[in-house]
CSV table of C-alpha atoms in Angstrom, one decimal:
chain,number,residue,atom,x,y,z
A,2,MET,CA,10.3,13.6,-24.3
A,3,GLY,CA,14.1,14.0,-24.3
A,4,LYS,CA,17.1,14.6,-26.4
A,5,HIS,CA,17.3,12.4,-29.5
A,6,LYS,CA,20.0,9.8,-29.6
A,7,ASP,CA,21.9,8.4,-32.7
A,8,ARG,CA,22.0,4.7,-31.7
A,9,VAL,CA,19.5,3.1,-29.3
A,10,CYS,CA,18.1,-0.2,-28.3
A,11,GLY,CA,14.6,-1.4,-27.7
A,12,ALA,CA,14.0,-4.6,-25.7
A,13,ASP,CA,10.9,-6.7,-25.4
A,14,VAL,CA,11.1,-8.2,-21.8
A,15,HIS,CA,9.6,-11.5,-20.7
A,16,LYS,CA,10.0,-13.8,-17.8
A,17,ASP,CA,12.7,-16.0,-19.4
A,18,LEU,CA,13.5,-14.1,-22.6
A,19,ILE,CA,14.7,-10.7,-23.8
A,20,VAL,CA,14.4,-9.8,-27.5
A,21,ALA,CA,16.5,-6.7,-28.2
A,22,THR,CA,16.8,-4.5,-31.4
A,23,ILE,CA,19.5,-1.9,-31.9
A,24,THR,CA,18.8,0.8,-34.5
A,25,ASP,CA,20.4,4.1,-35.6
A,26,ARG,CA,19.7,7.1,-37.8
A,27,ASP,CA,20.9,5.3,-40.9
A,28,GLY,CA,18.0,2.8,-40.6
A,29,SER,CA,20.2,-0.2,-39.8
A,30,TYR,CA,18.9,-2.9,-37.5
A,31,LEU,CA,20.7,-5.4,-35.3
A,32,GLN,CA,18.6,-8.0,-33.3
A,33,GLU,CA,19.6,-10.5,-30.7
A,34,SER,CA,17.9,-12.7,-28.0
A,35,PHE,CA,19.1,-13.2,-24.4
A,36,GLY,CA,18.0,-15.1,-21.3
A,37,THR,CA,17.2,-13.5,-18.0
A,38,SER,CA,19.8,-15.2,-15.8
A,39,PRO,CA,22.6,-13.1,-14.3
A,40,PRO,CA,25.2,-14.3,-16.9
A,41,GLU,CA,22.8,-13.6,-19.7
A,42,LEU,CA,22.1,-10.1,-18.4
A,43,GLU,CA,25.8,-9.4,-18.3
A,44,ARG,CA,26.0,-10.6,-21.9
A,45,PHE,CA,23.2,-8.3,-22.8
A,46,LYS,CA,25.0,-5.3,-21.2
A,47,GLU,CA,28.2,-6.2,-23.0
A,48,TRP,CA,26.4,-6.5,-26.3
A,49,LEU,CA,25.0,-3.0,-25.8
A,50,GLU,CA,28.4,-1.6,-24.9
A,51,ILE,CA,30.2,-3.3,-27.9
A,52,ASN,CA,27.6,-1.9,-30.3
A,53,LYS,CA,28.0,1.6,-28.7
A,54,CYS,CA,24.4,1.9,-27.8
A,55,GLU,CA,23.6,5.3,-26.2
A,56,GLN,CA,20.2,4.4,-24.7
A,57,VAL,CA,18.1,1.3,-24.0
A,58,ALA,CA,14.3,1.2,-23.4
A,59,PHE,CA,11.9,-1.5,-22.4
A,60,GLU,CA,8.4,-1.8,-20.9
A,61,ALA,CA,7.8,-2.2,-17.2
A,62,THR,CA,6.6,-5.8,-17.5
A,63,GLY,CA,5.5,-7.0,-14.0
A,64,VAL,CA,8.7,-7.2,-11.9
A,65,TYR,CA,10.8,-8.8,-14.7
A,66,TRP,CA,12.3,-5.5,-15.7
A,67,LEU,CA,13.9,-4.9,-12.2
A,68,PRO,CA,17.1,-7.0,-12.6
A,69,ILE,CA,17.5,-5.8,-16.2
A,70,HIS,CA,17.4,-2.2,-15.0
A,71,GLU,CA,19.9,-2.9,-12.2
A,72,VAL,CA,22.4,-4.2,-14.7
A,73,THR,CA,22.0,-1.8,-17.7
A,74,SER,CA,21.5,1.5,-15.7
A,75,GLN,CA,25.1,1.2,-14.3
A,76,SER,CA,26.7,2.2,-17.6
A,77,ILE,CA,23.9,3.0,-20.1
A,78,ASP,CA,21.0,5.5,-20.1
A,79,THR,CA,18.0,3.3,-19.3
A,80,ILE,CA,14.3,4.2,-19.9
A,81,VAL,CA,11.5,2.2,-18.3
A,82,ALA,CA,8.3,2.8,-20.2
A,83,ASN,CA,4.7,2.5,-19.3
A,84,PRO,CA,3.3,-0.3,-21.4
A,85,TYR,CA,0.0,1.6,-21.8
A,86,GLN,CA,1.8,4.4,-23.6
A,87,ILE,CA,3.6,2.3,-26.2
A,88,LYS,CA,1.2,-0.5,-26.7
A,89,SER,CA,1.2,-2.3,-30.1
A,90,LEU,CA,-1.4,-2.4,-32.8
A,91,PRO,CA,-4.0,-5.1,-32.5
A,92,ASN,CA,-3.4,-8.3,-34.5
A,93,ASP,CA,0.2,-7.2,-35.4
A,94,LYS,CA,2.3,-8.4,-32.5
A,95,SER,CA,5.5,-10.5,-32.1
A,96,ASP,CA,8.5,-10.2,-29.9
A,97,ALA,CA,10.7,-9.0,-32.7
A,98,LYS,CA,8.1,-6.4,-33.9
A,99,ASP,CA,7.7,-5.2,-30.3
A,100,ALA,CA,11.5,-4.8,-29.9
A,101,ASP,CA,11.7,-2.9,-33.3
A,102,ARG,CA,8.8,-0.6,-32.3
A,103,ILE,CA,10.3,0.2,-28.9
A,104,ALA,CA,13.6,0.9,-30.5
A,105,GLU,CA,12.0,3.2,-33.1
A,106,TYR,CA,10.1,5.2,-30.3
A,107,CYS,CA,13.4,5.5,-28.3
A,108,LEU,CA,15.3,6.7,-31.3
A,109,ASN,CA,12.8,9.5,-31.9
A,110,GLY,CA,12.6,10.4,-28.2
A,111,GLN,CA,8.9,9.5,-28.0
A,112,ILE,CA,9.1,7.4,-24.8
A,113,LYS,CA,8.3,9.1,-21.5
A,114,ARG,CA,10.3,7.8,-18.6
A,115,SER,CA,8.4,6.0,-15.8
A,116,ARG,CA,9.3,6.5,-12.2
A,117,VAL,CA,11.9,4.1,-10.8
A,118,PHE,CA,12.0,3.9,-7.0
A,119,SER,CA,15.2,3.6,-5.1
A,120,GLN,CA,15.9,0.2,-3.4
A,121,GLU,CA,14.9,1.6,0.0
A,122,ASN,CA,11.6,2.9,-1.3
A,123,ARG,CA,10.9,-0.3,-3.1
A,124,ASP,CA,11.5,-2.3,0.1
A,125,LEU,CA,9.1,-0.1,2.1
A,126,ARG,CA,6.4,-0.4,-0.6
A,127,THR,CA,6.9,-4.2,-0.7
A,128,LEU,CA,6.4,-4.4,3.0
A,129,THR,CA,3.3,-2.2,3.1
A,130,ARG,CA,1.7,-4.1,0.3
A,131,ALA,CA,2.6,-7.4,2.0
A,132,ARG,CA,0.9,-6.2,5.2
A,133,SER,CA,-2.2,-5.3,3.2
A,134,GLY,CA,-2.2,-8.7,1.6
A,135,TYR,CA,-2.0,-10.4,5.1
A,136,VAL,CA,-4.9,-8.2,6.3
A,137,ARG,CA,-7.0,-9.3,3.3
A,138,THR,CA,-6.1,-13.0,4.0
A,139,ARG,CA,-7.2,-12.5,7.7
A,140,THR,CA,-10.5,-11.1,6.5
A,141,GLN,CA,-11.0,-14.1,4.2
A,142,ILE,CA,-10.3,-16.5,7.0
A,143,LYS,CA,-12.7,-14.8,9.3
A,144,ASN,CA,-15.4,-14.8,6.7
A,145,ARG,CA,-14.9,-18.6,6.2
A,146,ILE,CA,-15.3,-19.1,9.9
A,147,HIS,CA,-18.5,-17.1,9.9
A,148,LYS,CA,-19.7,-19.3,7.0
A,149,HIS,CA,-19.1,-22.6,8.8
A,150,LEU,CA,-20.8,-21.3,12.0
A,151,SER,CA,-23.8,-20.2,10.0
A,152,SER,CA,-24.1,-23.5,8.1
A,153,ASN,CA,-24.3,-25.3,11.5
A,154,GLY,CA,-27.0,-22.9,12.8
A,155,ILE,CA,-24.6,-21.1,15.2
A,156,LYS,CA,-25.5,-17.4,15.3
A,157,LEU,CA,-22.7,-16.3,17.6
A,158,SER,CA,-22.4,-12.9,15.9
A,159,SER,CA,-25.9,-12.1,17.1
A,160,CYS,CA,-24.8,-12.5,20.7
A,161,ILE,CA,-21.3,-11.0,20.6
A,162,GLU,CA,-20.3,-8.0,18.7
A,163,ASP,CA,-16.8,-9.3,17.9
A,164,ILE,CA,-16.5,-13.1,17.8
A,165,PHE,CA,-12.7,-12.8,17.3
A,166,GLY,CA,-12.2,-10.8,20.5
A,167,LYS,CA,-11.0,-12.4,23.7
A,168,SER,CA,-14.3,-13.9,24.8
A,169,GLY,CA,-15.4,-14.8,21.3
A,170,ARG,CA,-12.1,-16.5,20.6
A,171,HIS,CA,-12.6,-18.6,23.8
A,172,ILE,CA,-16.0,-19.7,22.6
A,173,LEU,CA,-14.6,-20.6,19.1
A,174,ASP,CA,-11.7,-22.6,20.6
A,175,GLY,CA,-14.2,-24.5,22.8
A,176,LEU,CA,-16.4,-25.3,19.7
A,177,ALA,CA,-13.3,-26.4,17.7
A,178,HIS,CA,-12.1,-28.7,20.5
A,179,LYS,CA,-15.6,-30.1,21.2
A,180,ARG,CA,-15.9,-28.9,24.8
A,181,LYS,CA,-19.2,-28.9,26.6
A,182,THR,CA,-21.4,-25.8,26.3
A,183,SER,CA,-21.5,-25.4,30.1
A,184,ASP,CA,-17.7,-25.5,30.3
A,185,ILE,CA,-17.4,-23.0,27.5
A,186,ILE,CA,-19.8,-20.5,29.1
A,187,LYS,CA,-18.2,-20.9,32.5
A,188,GLY,CA,-14.7,-20.0,31.2
A,189,ILE,CA,-15.8,-16.8,29.3
A,190,PRO,CA,-13.3,-14.1,30.6
A,191,SER,CA,-15.6,-11.1,30.2
A,192,GLY,CA,-18.3,-10.7,32.9
A,193,GLN,CA,-20.3,-8.5,30.6
A,194,ILE,CA,-20.6,-11.2,28.0
A,195,ARG,CA,-21.3,-13.9,30.7
A,196,LYS,CA,-24.5,-12.0,31.4
A,197,LYS,CA,-25.6,-13.3,28.0
A,198,SER,CA,-24.9,-16.9,28.9
A,199,ASP,CA,-28.5,-18.1,28.2
A,200,LEU,CA,-28.5,-16.5,24.8
A,201,ILE,CA,-25.0,-17.8,24.0
A,202,GLY,CA,-25.9,-21.3,25.3
A,203,VAL,CA,-28.9,-21.5,22.9
A,204,SER,CA,-26.8,-20.2,20.0
A,205,ILE,CA,-23.9,-22.7,20.4
A,206,ASN,CA,-25.9,-25.7,21.7
A,207,ASN,CA,-25.9,-27.5,18.4
A,208,GLY,CA,-22.1,-27.4,18.1
A,209,LEU,CA,-20.2,-28.1,14.9
A,210,ASP,CA,-20.3,-31.2,12.8
A,211,GLU,CA,-17.1,-33.1,12.5
A,212,THR,CA,-16.1,-31.7,9.1
A,213,SER,CA,-16.8,-28.1,10.1
A,214,ARG,CA,-15.1,-28.6,13.5
A,215,THR,CA,-11.9,-29.7,11.8
A,216,ILE,CA,-11.9,-26.9,9.2
A,217,VAL,CA,-12.7,-24.2,11.9
A,218,LYS,CA,-9.8,-25.6,14.0
A,219,ASP,CA,-7.4,-25.3,11.1
A,220,LEU,CA,-8.8,-21.8,10.2
A,221,LEU,CA,-8.2,-20.6,13.7
A,222,GLU,CA,-4.6,-21.8,13.5
A,223,LEU,CA,-4.2,-20.0,10.2
A,224,LEU,CA,-5.7,-16.9,11.8
A,225,ASP,CA,-3.0,-17.0,14.5
A,226,ILE,CA,-0.3,-17.4,12.0
A,227,THR,CA,-1.6,-14.5,9.9
A,228,GLU,CA,-1.9,-12.3,12.9
A,229,SER,CA,1.7,-12.9,13.8
A,230,LYS,CA,2.7,-12.1,10.2
A,231,ILE,CA,0.8,-8.9,10.3
A,232,ASP,CA,2.5,-7.8,13.5
A,233,LYS,CA,6.0,-8.8,12.2
A,234,THR,CA,5.5,-6.9,9.0
A,235,ALA,CA,4.1,-3.9,10.9
A,236,ASN,CA,7.3,-3.9,13.0
A,237,MET,CA,9.4,-4.0,9.9
A,238,VAL,CA,7.5,-1.1,8.3
A,239,ALA,CA,7.9,0.9,11.5
A,240,ASN,CA,11.6,0.4,11.5
A,241,LYS,CA,11.8,1.4,7.8
A,242,MET,CA,9.7,4.5,8.6
A,243,LEU,CA,12.3,5.8,11.2
A,244,THR,CA,14.2,7.3,8.3
A,245,LYS,CA,11.0,9.1,7.1
A,246,SER,CA,9.7,10.1,10.5
A,247,GLU,CA,9.4,13.8,9.6
A,248,ASP,CA,7.4,13.0,6.5
A,249,LEU,CA,5.2,10.6,8.5
A,250,ALA,CA,4.6,13.2,11.1
A,251,ILE,CA,3.5,15.7,8.5
A,252,VAL,CA,1.1,13.2,6.8
A,253,MET,CA,-0.3,12.0,10.2
A,254,SER,CA,-1.2,15.5,11.1
A,255,ILE,CA,-4.1,15.3,8.6
A,256,PRO,CA,-7.3,14.1,10.3
A,257,GLY,CA,-8.2,10.5,9.6
A,258,ILE,CA,-4.6,9.4,8.8
A,259,GLY,CA,-3.0,7.1,11.3
A,260,PHE,CA,0.3,5.2,11.2
A,261,THR,CA,-0.7,2.4,8.8
A,262,ALA,CA,-2.4,4.8,6.3
A,263,GLY,CA,0.5,7.3,6.5
A,264,ALA,CA,3.1,4.6,6.0
A,265,THR,CA,1.2,3.2,3.0
A,266,ILE,CA,0.7,6.7,1.4
A,267,LEU,CA,4.4,7.5,1.7
A,268,SER,CA,5.6,4.1,0.4
A,269,GLU,CA,3.4,4.5,-2.7
A,270,ILE,CA,4.4,8.2,-3.3
A,271,GLY,CA,8.1,7.7,-3.0
A,272,ASP,CA,10.1,10.8,-3.8
A,273,ILE,CA,7.7,13.8,-3.6
A,274,ARG,CA,10.1,15.8,-5.8
A,275,ASP,CA,9.0,13.7,-8.8
A,276,PHE,CA,5.7,15.7,-8.8
A,277,LYS,CA,6.0,19.4,-9.7
A,278,THR,CA,2.4,20.2,-8.8
A,279,PRO,CA,-0.5,18.7,-6.7
A,280,GLU,CA,-2.4,18.2,-9.9
A,281,SER,CA,0.4,16.0,-11.4
A,282,MET,CA,0.3,13.8,-8.3
A,283,ALA,CA,-3.5,13.5,-8.5
A,284,ASN,CA,-3.1,12.6,-12.1
A,285,TRP,CA,-0.5,9.9,-11.3
A,286,GLY,CA,-2.8,8.5,-8.6
A,287,GLY,CA,-5.7,8.2,-11.1
A,288,LEU,CA,-7.9,10.5,-9.1
A,289,ILE,CA,-8.8,13.0,-11.9
A,290,PRO,CA,-11.8,12.7,-14.2
A,291,GLY,CA,-11.2,11.3,-17.6
A,292,SER,CA,-12.3,13.2,-20.7
A,293,TYR,CA,-13.0,12.4,-24.4
A,294,GLU,CA,-13.4,14.9,-27.2
A,295,SER,CA,-14.4,14.2,-30.8
A,296,ALA,CA,-15.9,16.4,-33.5
A,297,GLY,CA,-15.9,19.3,-31.1
A,298,LYS,CA,-18.0,17.4,-28.5
A,299,LYS,CA,-16.5,16.9,-25.0
A,300,LYS,CA,-17.6,14.1,-22.7
A,301,SER,CA,-16.4,13.6,-19.1
A,302,PHE,CA,-16.6,10.4,-17.2
A,303,GLY,CA,-15.2,8.8,-14.0
A,304,ILE,CA,-11.7,9.0,-12.7
A,305,THR,CA,-9.0,7.4,-14.9
A,306,LYS,CA,-7.8,4.9,-12.2
A,307,ARG,CA,-4.3,4.9,-13.6
A,308,GLY,CA,-1.3,4.5,-11.4
A,309,PRO,CA,-1.1,2.2,-8.3
A,310,LYS,CA,-4.5,1.2,-7.0
A,311,GLN,CA,-3.1,1.0,-3.4
A,312,ILE,CA,-2.8,4.8,-3.2
A,313,ARG,CA,-6.4,5.2,-4.3
A,314,THR,CA,-7.6,2.5,-1.9
A,315,VAL,CA,-6.0,4.0,1.2
A,316,LEU,CA,-7.0,7.6,0.3
A,317,VAL,CA,-10.6,6.5,-0.2
A,318,GLU,CA,-10.5,4.7,3.2
A,319,VAL,CA,-9.2,7.9,4.9
A,320,ALA,CA,-12.0,9.9,3.1
A,321,HIS,CA,-14.6,7.6,4.6
A,322,VAL,CA,-13.2,8.1,8.0
A,323,ILE,CA,-13.2,11.9,7.6
A,324,ALA,CA,-16.8,11.8,6.3
A,325,ARG,CA,-18.0,9.9,9.4
A,326,THR,CA,-16.1,11.6,12.2
A,327,GLY,CA,-15.1,15.0,13.5
A,328,ASP,CA,-15.7,18.6,12.6
A,329,SER,CA,-12.8,19.6,10.4
A,330,ARG,CA,-12.4,21.6,7.3
A,331,LEU,CA,-12.1,18.4,5.3
A,332,HIS,CA,-15.3,17.1,6.8
A,333,ARG,CA,-17.1,20.4,6.0
A,334,PHE,CA,-15.8,20.2,2.4
A,335,PHE,CA,-17.3,16.7,2.1
A,336,GLN,CA,-20.6,17.9,3.5
A,337,ARG,CA,-20.8,20.7,1.0
A,338,LEU,CA,-20.2,18.3,-1.8
A,339,ARG,CA,-22.6,15.7,-0.4
A,340,ALA,CA,-25.4,18.3,-0.4
A,341,ARG,CA,-25.4,18.3,-4.2
A,342,LYS,CA,-23.5,15.2,-5.3
A,343,ASN,CA,-23.7,11.4,-5.0
A,344,TYR,CA,-22.0,10.0,-1.8
A,345,ASN,CA,-19.3,8.1,-3.8
A,346,VAL,CA,-18.6,11.1,-6.0
A,347,ALA,CA,-18.1,13.3,-2.9
A,348,ILE,CA,-15.8,10.6,-1.3
A,349,VAL,CA,-13.6,10.5,-4.4
A,350,ALA,CA,-13.5,14.3,-4.6
A,351,LEU,CA,-12.3,14.3,-1.0
A,352,ALA,CA,-9.7,11.7,-1.8
A,353,ARG,CA,-8.4,13.9,-4.6
A,354,LYS,CA,-8.3,16.9,-2.2
A,355,LEU,CA,-6.3,14.8,0.2
A,356,ILE,CA,-3.6,13.8,-2.3
A,357,CYS,CA,-3.2,17.5,-3.3
A,358,LEU,CA,-3.1,18.5,0.3
A,359,ILE,CA,-0.4,15.9,1.0
A,360,HIS,CA,1.7,17.2,-1.9
A,361,HIS,CA,1.4,20.7,-0.5
A,362,LEU,CA,2.4,19.8,3.1
A,363,LEU,CA,5.3,17.6,2.1
A,364,THR,CA,6.6,20.1,-0.4
A,365,ASN,CA,6.5,23.0,2.1
A,366,ARG,CA,7.5,20.8,5.1
A,367,GLU,CA,4.7,21.9,7.3
A,368,PRO,CA,2.0,20.0,9.2
A,369,TYR,CA,-1.7,20.3,8.7
A,370,GLN,CA,-3.4,22.9,10.9
A,371,GLU,CA,-7.1,23.6,11.5
A,372,ASN,CA,-7.1,27.4,11.3
A,373,ASP,CA,-10.7,28.7,11.8
A,374,CYS,CA,-9.6,32.3,12.0
A,375,GLU,CA,-11.5,34.5,9.6
A,376,LYS,CA,-9.4,36.2,7.1
A,377,LYS,CA,-10.1,39.8,8.1
A,378,ASN,CA,-7.7,42.7,8.1
A,379,PRO,CA,-4.2,41.2,8.8
A,380,GLU,CA,-3.3,44.2,11.0
A,381,THR,CA,-6.3,43.6,13.4
A,382,SER,CA,-6.2,39.8,13.3
A,383,GLU,CA,-6.6,38.2,16.7
A,384,CYS,CA,-4.9,35.0,15.6
A,385,ASP,CA,-1.3,36.2,15.3
A,386,VAL,CA,0.9,33.2,16.3
A,387,ASP,CA,4.5,32.5,15.6
A,388,SER,CA,3.9,29.9,12.9
A,389,SER,CA,7.5,28.8,12.7
A,390,SER,CA,7.8,27.9,16.4
A,391,LEU,CA,4.3,26.2,16.3
A,392,THR,CA,5.3,24.1,13.3
A,393,GLU,CA,8.6,23.0,14.9
A,394,GLU,CA,6.9,22.1,18.2
A,395,SER,CA,4.0,20.2,16.6
A,396,LEU,CA,6.4,18.4,14.3
A,397,GLU,CA,8.7,17.3,17.2
A,398,ASP,CA,5.6,16.1,19.1
A,399,ARG,CA,4.5,14.1,16.0
A,400,VAL,CA,7.9,12.5,15.6
A,401,ALA,CA,8.0,11.5,19.3
A,402,ALA,CA,4.5,10.0,19.0
A,403,ILE,CA,5.6,7.9,16.0
A,404,VAL,CA,8.6,6.6,17.9
A,405,ASP,CA,6.4,5.7,20.8
A,406,ALA,CA,4.0,4.0,18.5
A,407,ILE,CA,6.8,1.9,17.0
A,408,TYR,CA,8.0,0.8,20.5
A,409,HIS,CA,4.4,0.0,21.4
A,410,LEU,CA,4.1,-2.3,18.3
A,411,LYS,CA,7.2,-4.1,19.4
A,412,ASP,CA,6.0,-4.3,23.0
A,413,ARG,CA,2.6,-5.6,21.9
A,414,SER,CA,4.2,-8.3,19.8
A,415,ARG,CA,6.5,-9.3,22.6
A,416,LYS,CA,3.6,-9.6,25.1
A,417,ARG,CA,1.5,-11.7,22.7
A,418,ILE,CA,4.4,-14.2,22.2
A,419,GLN,CA,4.9,-14.3,26.0
A,420,ARG,CA,1.3,-15.1,26.6
A,421,LYS,CA,1.3,-17.9,24.1
A,422,ARG,CA,4.5,-19.4,25.6
A,423,THR,CA,3.1,-19.2,29.1
A,424,ALA,CA,-0.1,-20.9,28.1
A,425,LYS,CA,1.9,-23.8,26.6
A,426,THR,CA,4.6,-24.3,29.2
A,427,HIS,CA,3.1,-22.7,32.3
A,428,GLU,CA,6.5,-21.3,33.1
A,429,TYR,CA,8.4,-18.1,32.2
A,430,LYS,CA,10.8,-18.3,29.3
A,431,ARG,CA,13.2,-15.4,28.4
A,432,LEU,CA,12.4,-13.8,25.1
A,433,PRO,CA,14.8,-13.6,22.2
A,434,LYS,CA,17.0,-10.5,22.1
A,435,TRP,CA,15.5,-9.2,18.9
A,436,LEU,CA,12.1,-9.1,20.5
A,437,SER,CA,13.3,-7.4,23.7
A,438,ASP,CA,15.4,-4.7,22.0
A,439,GLY,CA,13.7,-1.3,22.2
A,440,GLY,CA,10.7,-2.7,23.9
A,441,GLY,CA,10.3,0.3,26.2
């Protein structure tokens, strides 16, 4: 676990309280309580320095450990521990006992360090998780709108594939503002959907009752706000990813991984050098099967699901995409597993293969390539290609595509705002400078 220290501190961290215990090889104990405000954190650090503490350890409790780590790590060796690995005994817990226990583990070098991301990586991870949260909120809002339409007997989704597209949104706005059915149908922008005017007319003829109409109107406004938040956060993620464009290009070379999935994967992984092998990264992601052995009998069960759930979620989503589309090596790997395994088992196995593949590609700084050449005699191979030049060219193309995608995101956001302003004022207004910068 690490070299043993002679004088260490264990701290039990809470939202508004820190209970700290200093112990040494002689068995002496010194305990003190502190607050979590900046002056109290400085007092905590001074207390550690005065008592010549060589190392301090505490659990990664929510986000409360972050400001403590920022203060103590400047002058003292700081260990952030996984709470699962140093949990207390049942029915024998108090703040003082927890601090004593953590100090004892630290003194004996029994605490394994958790990964602590840099501020830049933490900011990127916060943004990608915020965007995922906005997307979930958008889905909830859409489901609530579907619910109110169905409760009023409006089966609009049976007539239109996407009721939140341009034409569907026109119909929803008409229902929310209590417009006549004939006027709503006449203003549908898509000629293809206007061909279904009779079916749509029958579907929306009942209209919404007053309560549902008010709620749907509010939900549509919330949907617009959420959409704008998603675009804004996506632009911020794109700007952050400019410093990781090469890594992003490598990850996006894998079939099924686009910009959003690639950015999420990189934000969750952080520094790839923290993982010595692909298996260690799969273990960190909770994508390896758990095992239990007792009395010489071994039992295997599902994946451990340890580590951040966001990395598993996005990898499983990518695995579903690969399973449904294309003829790639990864797709064929899934099909071979699917022939003898349950679908979900095959998907999880593909997700594990993906995380191992990502580790290999990022470690070796090379993009994914579909090489279907048979491995025959190397001297007579018909597939001899200068791999170094191919890698550099494809990597440059990927980086250029990412930059274009970033500018496209900004341009799309700018055009949406321009359309909204034009609809409200019926006159052109110049956009703010921050929206026009880099718009292509």
